[in-house]
mmCIF file of C-alpha atoms in Angstrom:
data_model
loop_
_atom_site.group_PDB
_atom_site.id
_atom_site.type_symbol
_atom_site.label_atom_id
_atom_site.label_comp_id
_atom_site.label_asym_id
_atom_site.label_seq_id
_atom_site.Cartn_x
_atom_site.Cartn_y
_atom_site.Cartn_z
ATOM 1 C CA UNK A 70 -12.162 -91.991 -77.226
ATOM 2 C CA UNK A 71 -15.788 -92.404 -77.723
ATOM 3 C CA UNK A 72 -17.434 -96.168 -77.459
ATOM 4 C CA UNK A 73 -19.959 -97.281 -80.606
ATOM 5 C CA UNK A 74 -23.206 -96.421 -78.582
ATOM 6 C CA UNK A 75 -22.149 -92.598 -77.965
ATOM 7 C CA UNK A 76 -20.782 -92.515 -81.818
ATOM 8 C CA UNK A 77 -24.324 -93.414 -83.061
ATOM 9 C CA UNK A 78 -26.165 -91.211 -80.039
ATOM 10 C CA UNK A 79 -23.783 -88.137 -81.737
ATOM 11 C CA UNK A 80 -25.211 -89.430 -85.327
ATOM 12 C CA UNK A 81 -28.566 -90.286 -84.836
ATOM 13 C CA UNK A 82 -28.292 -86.315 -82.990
ATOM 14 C CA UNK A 83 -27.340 -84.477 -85.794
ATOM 15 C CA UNK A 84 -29.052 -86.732 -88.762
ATOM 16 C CA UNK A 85 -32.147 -88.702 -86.968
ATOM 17 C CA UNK A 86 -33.700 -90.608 -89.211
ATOM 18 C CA UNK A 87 -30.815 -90.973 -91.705
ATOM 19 C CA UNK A 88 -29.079 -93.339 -89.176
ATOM 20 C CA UNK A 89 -31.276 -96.817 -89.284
ATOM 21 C CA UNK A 90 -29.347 -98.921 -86.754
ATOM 22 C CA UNK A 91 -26.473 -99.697 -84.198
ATOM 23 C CA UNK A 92 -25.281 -103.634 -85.077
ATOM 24 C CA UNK A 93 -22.844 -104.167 -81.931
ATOM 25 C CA UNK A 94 -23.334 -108.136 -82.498
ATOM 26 C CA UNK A 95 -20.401 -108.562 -84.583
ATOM 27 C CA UNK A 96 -16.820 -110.201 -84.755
ATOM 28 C CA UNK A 97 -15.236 -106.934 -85.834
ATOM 29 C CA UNK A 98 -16.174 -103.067 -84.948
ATOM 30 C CA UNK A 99 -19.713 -102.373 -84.477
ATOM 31 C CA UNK A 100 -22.014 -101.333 -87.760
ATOM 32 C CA UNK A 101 -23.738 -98.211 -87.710
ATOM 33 C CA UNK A 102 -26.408 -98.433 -90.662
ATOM 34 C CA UNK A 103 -26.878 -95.377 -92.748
ATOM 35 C CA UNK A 104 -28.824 -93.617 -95.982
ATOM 36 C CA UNK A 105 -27.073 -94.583 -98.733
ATOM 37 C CA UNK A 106 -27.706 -90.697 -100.110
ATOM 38 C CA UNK A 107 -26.348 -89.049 -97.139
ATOM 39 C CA UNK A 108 -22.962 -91.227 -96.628
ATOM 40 C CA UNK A 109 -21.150 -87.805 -98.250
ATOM 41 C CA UNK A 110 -22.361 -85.591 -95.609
ATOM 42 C CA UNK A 111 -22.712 -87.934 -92.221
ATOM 43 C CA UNK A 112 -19.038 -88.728 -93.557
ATOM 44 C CA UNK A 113 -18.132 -85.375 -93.608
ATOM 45 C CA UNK A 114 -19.510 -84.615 -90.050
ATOM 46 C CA UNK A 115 -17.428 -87.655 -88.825
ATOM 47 C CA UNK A 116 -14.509 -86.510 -89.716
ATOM 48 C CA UNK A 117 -14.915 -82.779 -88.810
ATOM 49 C CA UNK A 118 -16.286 -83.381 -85.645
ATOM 50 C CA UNK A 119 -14.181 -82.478 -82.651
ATOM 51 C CA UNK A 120 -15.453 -85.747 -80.375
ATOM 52 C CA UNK A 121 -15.295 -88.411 -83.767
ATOM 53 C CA UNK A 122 -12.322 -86.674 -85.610
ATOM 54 C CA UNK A 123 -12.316 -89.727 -87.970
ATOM 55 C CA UNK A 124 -9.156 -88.840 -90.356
ATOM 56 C CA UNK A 125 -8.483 -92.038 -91.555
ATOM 57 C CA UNK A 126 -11.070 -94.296 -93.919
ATOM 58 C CA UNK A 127 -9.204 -97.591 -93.258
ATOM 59 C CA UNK A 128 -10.801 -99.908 -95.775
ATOM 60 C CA UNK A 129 -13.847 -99.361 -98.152
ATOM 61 C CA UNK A 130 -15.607 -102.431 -99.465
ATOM 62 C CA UNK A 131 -18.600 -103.482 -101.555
ATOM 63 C CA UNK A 132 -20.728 -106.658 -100.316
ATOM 64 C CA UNK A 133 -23.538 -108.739 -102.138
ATOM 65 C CA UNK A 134 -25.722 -109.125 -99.397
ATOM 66 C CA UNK A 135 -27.604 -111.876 -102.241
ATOM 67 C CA UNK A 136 -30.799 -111.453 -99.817
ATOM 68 C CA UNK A 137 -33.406 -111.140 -102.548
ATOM 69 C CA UNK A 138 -34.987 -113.737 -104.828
ATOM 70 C CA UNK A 139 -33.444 -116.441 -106.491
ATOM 71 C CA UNK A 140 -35.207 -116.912 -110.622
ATOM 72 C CA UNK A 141 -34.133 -119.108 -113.084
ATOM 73 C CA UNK A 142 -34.411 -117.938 -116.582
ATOM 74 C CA UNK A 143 -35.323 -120.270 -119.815
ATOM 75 C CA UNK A 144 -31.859 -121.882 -119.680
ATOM 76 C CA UNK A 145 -31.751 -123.000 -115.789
ATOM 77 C CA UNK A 146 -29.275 -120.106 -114.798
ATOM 78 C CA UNK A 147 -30.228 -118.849 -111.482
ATOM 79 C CA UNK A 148 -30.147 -115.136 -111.148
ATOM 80 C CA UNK A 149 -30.661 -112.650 -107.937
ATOM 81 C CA UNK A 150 -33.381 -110.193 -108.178
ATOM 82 C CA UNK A 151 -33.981 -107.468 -105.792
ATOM 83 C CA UNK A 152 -32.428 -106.839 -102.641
ATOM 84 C CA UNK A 153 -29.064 -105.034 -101.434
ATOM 85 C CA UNK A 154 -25.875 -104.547 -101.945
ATOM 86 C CA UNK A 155 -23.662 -103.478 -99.412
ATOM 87 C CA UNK A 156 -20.626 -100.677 -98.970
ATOM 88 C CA UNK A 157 -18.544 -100.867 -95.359
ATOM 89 C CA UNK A 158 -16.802 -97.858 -94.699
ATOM 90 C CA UNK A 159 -13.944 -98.941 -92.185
ATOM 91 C CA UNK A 160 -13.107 -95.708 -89.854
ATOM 92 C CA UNK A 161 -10.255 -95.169 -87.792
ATOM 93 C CA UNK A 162 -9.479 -91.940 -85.678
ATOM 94 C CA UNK A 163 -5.664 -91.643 -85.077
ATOM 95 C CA UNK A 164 -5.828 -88.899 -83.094
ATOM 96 C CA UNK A 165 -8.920 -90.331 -80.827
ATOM 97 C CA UNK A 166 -7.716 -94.290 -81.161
ATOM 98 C CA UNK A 167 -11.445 -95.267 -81.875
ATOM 99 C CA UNK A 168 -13.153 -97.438 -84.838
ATOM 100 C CA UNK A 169 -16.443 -97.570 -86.372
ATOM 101 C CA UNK A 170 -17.690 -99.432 -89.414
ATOM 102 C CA UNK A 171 -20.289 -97.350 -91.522
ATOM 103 C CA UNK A 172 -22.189 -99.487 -93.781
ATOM 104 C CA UNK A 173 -25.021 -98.581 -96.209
ATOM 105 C CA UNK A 174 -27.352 -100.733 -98.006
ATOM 106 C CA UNK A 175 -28.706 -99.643 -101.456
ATOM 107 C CA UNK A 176 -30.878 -101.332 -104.056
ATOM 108 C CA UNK A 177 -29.429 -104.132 -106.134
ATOM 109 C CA UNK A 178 -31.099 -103.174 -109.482
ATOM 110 C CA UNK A 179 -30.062 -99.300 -109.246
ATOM 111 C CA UNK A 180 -27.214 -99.025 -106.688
ATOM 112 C CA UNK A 181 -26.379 -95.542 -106.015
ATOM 113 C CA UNK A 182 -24.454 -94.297 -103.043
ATOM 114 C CA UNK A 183 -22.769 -90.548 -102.676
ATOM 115 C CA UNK A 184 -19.168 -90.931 -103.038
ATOM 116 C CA UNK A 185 -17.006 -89.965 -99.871
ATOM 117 C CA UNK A 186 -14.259 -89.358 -102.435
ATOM 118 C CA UNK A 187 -13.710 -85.723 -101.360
ATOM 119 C CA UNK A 188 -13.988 -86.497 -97.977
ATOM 120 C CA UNK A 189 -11.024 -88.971 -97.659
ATOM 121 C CA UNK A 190 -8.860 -88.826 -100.755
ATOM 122 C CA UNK A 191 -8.266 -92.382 -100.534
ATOM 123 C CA UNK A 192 -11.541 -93.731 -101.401
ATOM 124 C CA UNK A 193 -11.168 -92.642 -104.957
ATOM 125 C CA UNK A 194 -9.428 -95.682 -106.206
ATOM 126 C CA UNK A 195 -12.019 -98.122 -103.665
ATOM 127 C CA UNK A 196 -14.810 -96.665 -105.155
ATOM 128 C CA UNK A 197 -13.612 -97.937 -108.709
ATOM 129 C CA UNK A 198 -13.024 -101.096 -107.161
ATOM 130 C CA UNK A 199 -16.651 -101.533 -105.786
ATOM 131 C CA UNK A 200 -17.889 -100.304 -109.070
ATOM 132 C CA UNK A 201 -16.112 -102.721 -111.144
ATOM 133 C CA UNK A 202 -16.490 -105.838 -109.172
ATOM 134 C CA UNK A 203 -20.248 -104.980 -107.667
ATOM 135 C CA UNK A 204 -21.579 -101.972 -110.372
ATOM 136 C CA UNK A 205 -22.075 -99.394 -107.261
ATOM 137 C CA UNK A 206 -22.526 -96.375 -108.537
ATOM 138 C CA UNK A 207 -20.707 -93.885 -106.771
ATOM 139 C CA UNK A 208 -22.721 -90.612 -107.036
ATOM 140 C CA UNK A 209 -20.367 -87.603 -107.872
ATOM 141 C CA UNK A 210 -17.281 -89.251 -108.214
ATOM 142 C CA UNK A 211 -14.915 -87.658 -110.291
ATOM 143 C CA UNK A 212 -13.461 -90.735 -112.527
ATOM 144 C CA UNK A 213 -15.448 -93.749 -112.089
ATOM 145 C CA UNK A 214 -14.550 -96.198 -114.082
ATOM 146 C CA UNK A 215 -13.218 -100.183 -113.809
ATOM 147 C CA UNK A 216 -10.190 -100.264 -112.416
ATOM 148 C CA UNK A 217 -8.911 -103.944 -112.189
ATOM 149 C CA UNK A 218 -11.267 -105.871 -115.357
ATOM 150 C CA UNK A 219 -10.891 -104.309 -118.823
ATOM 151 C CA UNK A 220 -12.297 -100.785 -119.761
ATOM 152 C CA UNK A 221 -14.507 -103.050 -122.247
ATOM 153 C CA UNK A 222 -15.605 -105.779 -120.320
ATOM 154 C CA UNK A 223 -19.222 -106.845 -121.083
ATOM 155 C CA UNK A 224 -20.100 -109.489 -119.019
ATOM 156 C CA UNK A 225 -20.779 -107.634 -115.923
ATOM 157 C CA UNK A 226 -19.448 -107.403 -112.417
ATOM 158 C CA UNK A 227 -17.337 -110.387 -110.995
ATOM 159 C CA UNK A 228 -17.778 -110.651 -107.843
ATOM 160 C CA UNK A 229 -21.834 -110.879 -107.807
ATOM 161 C CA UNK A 230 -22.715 -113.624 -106.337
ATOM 162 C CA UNK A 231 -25.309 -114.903 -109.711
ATOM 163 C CA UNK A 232 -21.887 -113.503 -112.291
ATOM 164 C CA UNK A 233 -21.101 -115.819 -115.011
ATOM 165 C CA UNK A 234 -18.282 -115.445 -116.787
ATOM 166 C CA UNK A 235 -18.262 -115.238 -120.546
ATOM 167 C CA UNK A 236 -17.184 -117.824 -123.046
ATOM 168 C CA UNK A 237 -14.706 -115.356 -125.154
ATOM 169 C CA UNK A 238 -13.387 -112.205 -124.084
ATOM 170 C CA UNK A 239 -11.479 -110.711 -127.572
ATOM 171 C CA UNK A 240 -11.568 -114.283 -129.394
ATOM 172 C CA UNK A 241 -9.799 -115.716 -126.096
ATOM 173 C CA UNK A 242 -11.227 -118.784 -124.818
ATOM 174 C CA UNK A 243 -12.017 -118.003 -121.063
ATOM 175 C CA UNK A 244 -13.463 -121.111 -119.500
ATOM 176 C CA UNK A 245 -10.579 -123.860 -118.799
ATOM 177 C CA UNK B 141 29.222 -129.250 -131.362
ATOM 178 C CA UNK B 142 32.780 -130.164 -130.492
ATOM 179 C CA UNK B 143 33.537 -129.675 -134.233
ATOM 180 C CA UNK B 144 33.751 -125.753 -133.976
ATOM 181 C CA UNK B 145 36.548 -126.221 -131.134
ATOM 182 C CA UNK B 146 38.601 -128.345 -132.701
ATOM 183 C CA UNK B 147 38.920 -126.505 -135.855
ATOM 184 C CA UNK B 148 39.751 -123.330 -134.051
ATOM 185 C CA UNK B 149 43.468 -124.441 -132.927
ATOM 186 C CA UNK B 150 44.130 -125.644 -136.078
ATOM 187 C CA UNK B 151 44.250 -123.032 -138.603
ATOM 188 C CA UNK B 152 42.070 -119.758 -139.634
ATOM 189 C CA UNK B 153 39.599 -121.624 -141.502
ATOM 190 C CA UNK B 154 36.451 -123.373 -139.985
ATOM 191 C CA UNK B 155 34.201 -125.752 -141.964
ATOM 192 C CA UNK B 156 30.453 -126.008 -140.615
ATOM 193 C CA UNK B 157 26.924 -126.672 -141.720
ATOM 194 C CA UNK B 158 25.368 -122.941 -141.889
ATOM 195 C CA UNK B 159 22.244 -125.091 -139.936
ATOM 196 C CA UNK B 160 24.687 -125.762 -137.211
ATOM 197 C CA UNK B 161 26.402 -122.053 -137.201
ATOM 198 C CA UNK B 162 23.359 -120.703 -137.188
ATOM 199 C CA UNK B 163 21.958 -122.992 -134.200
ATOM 200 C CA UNK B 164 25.012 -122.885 -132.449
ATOM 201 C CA UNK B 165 24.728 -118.761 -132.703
ATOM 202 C CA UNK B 166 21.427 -118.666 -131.516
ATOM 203 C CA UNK B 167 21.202 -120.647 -128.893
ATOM 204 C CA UNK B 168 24.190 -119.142 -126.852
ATOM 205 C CA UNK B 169 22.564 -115.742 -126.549
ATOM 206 C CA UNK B 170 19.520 -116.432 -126.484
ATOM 207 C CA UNK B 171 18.693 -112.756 -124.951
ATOM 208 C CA UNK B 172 15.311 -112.662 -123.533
ATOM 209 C CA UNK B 173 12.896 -109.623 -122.970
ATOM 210 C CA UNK B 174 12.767 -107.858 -119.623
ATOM 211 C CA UNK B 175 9.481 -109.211 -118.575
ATOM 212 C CA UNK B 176 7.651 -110.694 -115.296
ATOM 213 C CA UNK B 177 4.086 -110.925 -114.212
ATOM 214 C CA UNK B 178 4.110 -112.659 -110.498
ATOM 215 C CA UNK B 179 5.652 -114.413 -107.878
ATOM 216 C CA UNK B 180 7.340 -116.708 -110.942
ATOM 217 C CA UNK B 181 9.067 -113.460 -112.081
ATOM 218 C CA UNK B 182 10.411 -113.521 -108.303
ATOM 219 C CA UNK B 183 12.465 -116.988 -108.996
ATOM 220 C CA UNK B 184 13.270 -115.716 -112.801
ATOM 221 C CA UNK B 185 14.936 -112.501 -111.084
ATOM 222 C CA UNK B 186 17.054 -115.093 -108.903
ATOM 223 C CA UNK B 187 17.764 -117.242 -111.899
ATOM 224 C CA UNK B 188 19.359 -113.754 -113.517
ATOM 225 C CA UNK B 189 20.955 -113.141 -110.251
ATOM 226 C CA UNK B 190 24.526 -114.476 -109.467
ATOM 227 C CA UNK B 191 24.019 -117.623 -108.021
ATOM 228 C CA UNK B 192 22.050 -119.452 -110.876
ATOM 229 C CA UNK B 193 23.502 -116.926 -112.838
ATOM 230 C CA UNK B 194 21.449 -117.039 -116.347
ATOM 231 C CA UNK B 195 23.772 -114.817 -118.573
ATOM 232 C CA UNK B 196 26.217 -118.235 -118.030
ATOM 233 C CA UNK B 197 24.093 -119.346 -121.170
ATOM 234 C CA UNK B 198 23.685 -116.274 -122.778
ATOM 235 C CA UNK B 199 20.563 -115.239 -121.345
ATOM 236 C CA UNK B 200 20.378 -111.466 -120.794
ATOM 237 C CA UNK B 201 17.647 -109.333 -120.285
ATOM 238 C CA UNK B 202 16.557 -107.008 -122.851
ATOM 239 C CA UNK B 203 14.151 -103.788 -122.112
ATOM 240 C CA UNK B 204 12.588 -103.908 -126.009
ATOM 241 C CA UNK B 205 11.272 -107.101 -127.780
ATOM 242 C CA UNK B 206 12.694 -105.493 -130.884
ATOM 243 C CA UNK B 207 16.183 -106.549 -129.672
ATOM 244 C CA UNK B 208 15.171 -109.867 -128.006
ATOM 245 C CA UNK B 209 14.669 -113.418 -129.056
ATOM 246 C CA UNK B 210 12.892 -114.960 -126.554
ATOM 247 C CA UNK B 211 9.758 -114.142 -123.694
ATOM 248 C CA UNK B 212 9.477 -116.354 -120.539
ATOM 249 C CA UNK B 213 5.802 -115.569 -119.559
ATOM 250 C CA UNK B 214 6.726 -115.630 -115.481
ATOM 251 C CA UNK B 215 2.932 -115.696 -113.928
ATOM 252 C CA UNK B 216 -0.190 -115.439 -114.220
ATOM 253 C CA UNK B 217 -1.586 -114.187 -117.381
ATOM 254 C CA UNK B 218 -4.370 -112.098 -116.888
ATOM 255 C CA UNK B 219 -7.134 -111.697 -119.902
ATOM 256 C CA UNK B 220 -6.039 -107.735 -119.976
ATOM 257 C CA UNK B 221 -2.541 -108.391 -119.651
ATOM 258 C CA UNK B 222 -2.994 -111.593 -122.568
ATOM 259 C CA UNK B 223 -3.927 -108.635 -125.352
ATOM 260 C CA UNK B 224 -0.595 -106.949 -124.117
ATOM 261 C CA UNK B 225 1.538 -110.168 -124.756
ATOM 262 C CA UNK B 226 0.330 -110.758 -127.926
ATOM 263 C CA UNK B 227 1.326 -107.549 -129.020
ATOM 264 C CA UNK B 228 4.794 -108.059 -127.297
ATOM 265 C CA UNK B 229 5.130 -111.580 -129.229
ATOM 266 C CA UNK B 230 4.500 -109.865 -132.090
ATOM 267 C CA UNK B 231 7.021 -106.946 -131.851
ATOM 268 C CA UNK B 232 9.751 -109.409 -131.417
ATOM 269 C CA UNK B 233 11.800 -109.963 -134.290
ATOM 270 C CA UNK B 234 11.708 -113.976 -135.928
ATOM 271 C CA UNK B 235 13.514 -116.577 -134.938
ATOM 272 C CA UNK B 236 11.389 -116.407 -131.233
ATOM 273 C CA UNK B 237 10.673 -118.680 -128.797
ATOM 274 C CA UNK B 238 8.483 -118.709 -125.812
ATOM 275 C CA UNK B 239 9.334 -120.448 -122.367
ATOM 276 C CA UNK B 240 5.508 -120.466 -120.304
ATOM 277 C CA UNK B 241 7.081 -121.049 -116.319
ATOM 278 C CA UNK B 242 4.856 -121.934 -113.908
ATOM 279 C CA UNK B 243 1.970 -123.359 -113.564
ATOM 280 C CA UNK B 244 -0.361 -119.877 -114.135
ATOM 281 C CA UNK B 245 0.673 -120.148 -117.885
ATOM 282 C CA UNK B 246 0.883 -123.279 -118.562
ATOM 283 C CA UNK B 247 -2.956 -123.934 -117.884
ATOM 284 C CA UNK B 248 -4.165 -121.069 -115.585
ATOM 285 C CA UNK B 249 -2.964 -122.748 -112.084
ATOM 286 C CA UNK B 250 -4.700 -122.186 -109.180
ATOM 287 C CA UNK B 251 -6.508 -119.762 -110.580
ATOM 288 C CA UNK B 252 -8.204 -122.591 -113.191
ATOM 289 C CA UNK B 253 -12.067 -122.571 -111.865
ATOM 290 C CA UNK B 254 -12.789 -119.594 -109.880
ATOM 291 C CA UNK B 255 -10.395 -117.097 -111.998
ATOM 292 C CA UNK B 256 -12.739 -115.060 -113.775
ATOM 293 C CA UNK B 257 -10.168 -112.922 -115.103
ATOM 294 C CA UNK B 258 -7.397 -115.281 -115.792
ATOM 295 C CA UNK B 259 -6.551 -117.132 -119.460
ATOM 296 C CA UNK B 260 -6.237 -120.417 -119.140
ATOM 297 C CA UNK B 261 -2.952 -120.991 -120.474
ATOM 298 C CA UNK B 262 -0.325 -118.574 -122.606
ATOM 299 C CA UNK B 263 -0.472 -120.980 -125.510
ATOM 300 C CA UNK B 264 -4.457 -119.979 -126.554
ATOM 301 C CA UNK B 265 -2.383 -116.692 -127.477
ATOM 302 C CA UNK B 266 0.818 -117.121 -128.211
ATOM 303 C CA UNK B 267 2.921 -120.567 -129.575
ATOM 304 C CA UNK B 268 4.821 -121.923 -126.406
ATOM 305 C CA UNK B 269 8.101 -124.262 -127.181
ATOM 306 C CA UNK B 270 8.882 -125.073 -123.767
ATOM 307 C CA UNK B 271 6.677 -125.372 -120.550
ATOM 308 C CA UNK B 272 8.384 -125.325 -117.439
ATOM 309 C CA UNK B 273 6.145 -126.929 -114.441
ATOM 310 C CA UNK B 274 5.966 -125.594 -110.622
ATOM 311 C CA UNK B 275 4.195 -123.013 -108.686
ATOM 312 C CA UNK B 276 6.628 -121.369 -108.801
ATOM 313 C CA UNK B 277 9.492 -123.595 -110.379
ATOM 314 C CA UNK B 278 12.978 -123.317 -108.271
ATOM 315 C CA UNK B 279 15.642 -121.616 -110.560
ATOM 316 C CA UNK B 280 17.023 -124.899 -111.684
ATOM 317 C CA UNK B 281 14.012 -125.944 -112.944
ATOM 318 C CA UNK B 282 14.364 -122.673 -115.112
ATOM 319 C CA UNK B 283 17.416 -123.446 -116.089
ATOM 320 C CA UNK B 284 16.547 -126.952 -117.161
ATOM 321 C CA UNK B 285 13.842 -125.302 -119.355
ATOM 322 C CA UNK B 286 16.480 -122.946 -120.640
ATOM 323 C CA UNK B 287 18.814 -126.396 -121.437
ATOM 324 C CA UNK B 288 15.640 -127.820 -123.173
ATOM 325 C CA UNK B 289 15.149 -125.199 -125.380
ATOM 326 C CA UNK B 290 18.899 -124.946 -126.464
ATOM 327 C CA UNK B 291 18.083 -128.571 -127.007
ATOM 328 C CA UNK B 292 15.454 -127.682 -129.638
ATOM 329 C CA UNK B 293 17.059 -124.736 -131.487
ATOM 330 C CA UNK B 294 19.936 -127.477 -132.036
ATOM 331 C CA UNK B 295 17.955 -129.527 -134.117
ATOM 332 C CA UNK B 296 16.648 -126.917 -136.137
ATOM 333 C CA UNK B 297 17.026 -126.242 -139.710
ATOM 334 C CA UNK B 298 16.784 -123.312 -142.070
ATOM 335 C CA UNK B 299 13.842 -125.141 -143.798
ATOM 336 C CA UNK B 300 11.930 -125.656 -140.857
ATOM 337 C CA UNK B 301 11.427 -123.777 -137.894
ATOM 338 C CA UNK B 302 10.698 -126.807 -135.105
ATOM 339 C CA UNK B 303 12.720 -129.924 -134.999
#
């Protein structure tokens, strides 16, 4: 059982500058902050290593961090440009009984982080979901695609925090 | 409807409106399609089951809307799932009817601001003849939607569809 500060002294070992920072100041697990184009490999080297031995990616979420700039176009609707959005890799070690929480920042016009997908299986079908409510794009995943809205929804990514939704979707009415 | 009763102890012949016959058929088997979206489809399972006991009225499931007559949309209807209904609606064979049970399809629900993926309402897709209010509506409240829409395929006619 390793505590978060030895976790991210055995990261920022093996990766240096790929590991940013060590967020202990929170509710949950601590935050280790990490390259969004190295998550495959640091997530590899969790799980593989003999003093981590993370086996088990617990939860996998996208976040709009909505921390750039807030611009209204012609019509007064307020959109978010630049800044991050956020994926939080929730690890759990079953045979060690330690957490950690991964997270990875990437830019909110061209999101792109590795996908983990062949590192634990399950993230295949969380990586869809970030994609189709945030638009991460998950680098080298093998089927990304929406997995929850339709295959031919248009109006973007829902949970955003400057989404609107569309008047029609296939001659429906959506507003109430 | 007493009329068909009577004239069964009396003799081999029975004299009735073909509007009535007809009605009278329909609305005793009125066999609906195998078909639940959320926690509604829950309480229309226990309406089937034996204590409310739905086939009392003729109501039995069906696994094909080719052989059934009528849809209770139990949930929420989702904007992908809303193309799939239509379809369903349209693959069942005429005379149809449509119960919408709980609040989800009757106007969206709780889900009626911040749903981005939710229709408003079955009936912006589909014709609805009897709305049955709740979230989710106890079995006899089912059952009482059930009654009222026997009560409207009574008063039909061959002419017209709707009383």
């Amino acid at each position: 059982m390793k505590n978060a500060e030895e976790i991210f002294d055995l990261l920022k070992k093996e990766f240096s500058d790929s590991i940013f920072s060590l967020d202990k100041d929170t509710p949950t697990e601590p935050i280790i902050s990490v390259d969004p184009l190295l998550v495959h490999k640091i997530s590899g080297f969790v799980r593989d290593n003999e003093e981590l031995k993370f086996d088990s990616l617990m939860c996998l979420s996208g976040v709009d961090d909505a921390n750039g700039s807030k611009v209204k176009d012609a019509d007064g609707l307020e959109s978010i440009q630049g800044g991050t959005l956020s994926v939080y890799y929730h690890l759990y070690s079953v045979s060690l009984k330690h957490k950690i929480t991964i997270r990875t920042a990437t830019p909110r016009e061209e999101p792109k982080v590795e996908s983990v997908e062949n590192v634990w299986k399950c993230a295949d079908w969380h990586e869809r979901e970030a994609y189709d409510m945030y638009g991460i794009i998950f680098l080298n995943h093998p089927d990304l695609k929406r997995i929850l809205m339709p295959y031919d929804w248009e109006a973007g990514y829902p949970l955003r925090k400057d989404y609107k939704n569309p008047e029609f979707y296939q001659g429906m009415k959506v507003p109430y | 409807m007493g009329l068909l009763d009577k004239e069964f102890s009396d003799g081999n012949i029975v004299i009735v409106k073909v509007d009535d016959l007809f009605n009278w058929a329909r609305l005793s088997s009125i066999w609906q399609l195998g078909f639940g979206l959320a926690c509604c489809a829950i309480e229309m399972m226990a309406t089937s089951a034996s204590h409310y006991d739905f086939d009392r009225f003729g109501v039995i499931p069906r696994n094909t809307p080719r052989q059934a007559d009528a849809i209770i949309i139990s949930g929420t209807v989702t904007l992908k799932m809303a193309t799939r209904i239509k379809r369903l609606y349209e693959q069942i064979p005429d005379p149809k009817y449509i119960i919408s049970m709980g609040s989800c399809s009757n106007c969206g629900g709780p889900y009626w601001e911040h749903g981005y993926h939710v229709l408003k309402g079955v009936d912006r897709v589909i014709p609805v003849d009897v709305y049955v209010p709740g979230c989710p509506p106890r079995p006899e409240a089912l059952l009482e939607g059930l009654l009222k829409l026997q009560e409207k395929i009574r008063n039909e006619s061959l002419r017209k569809k709707s009383a």
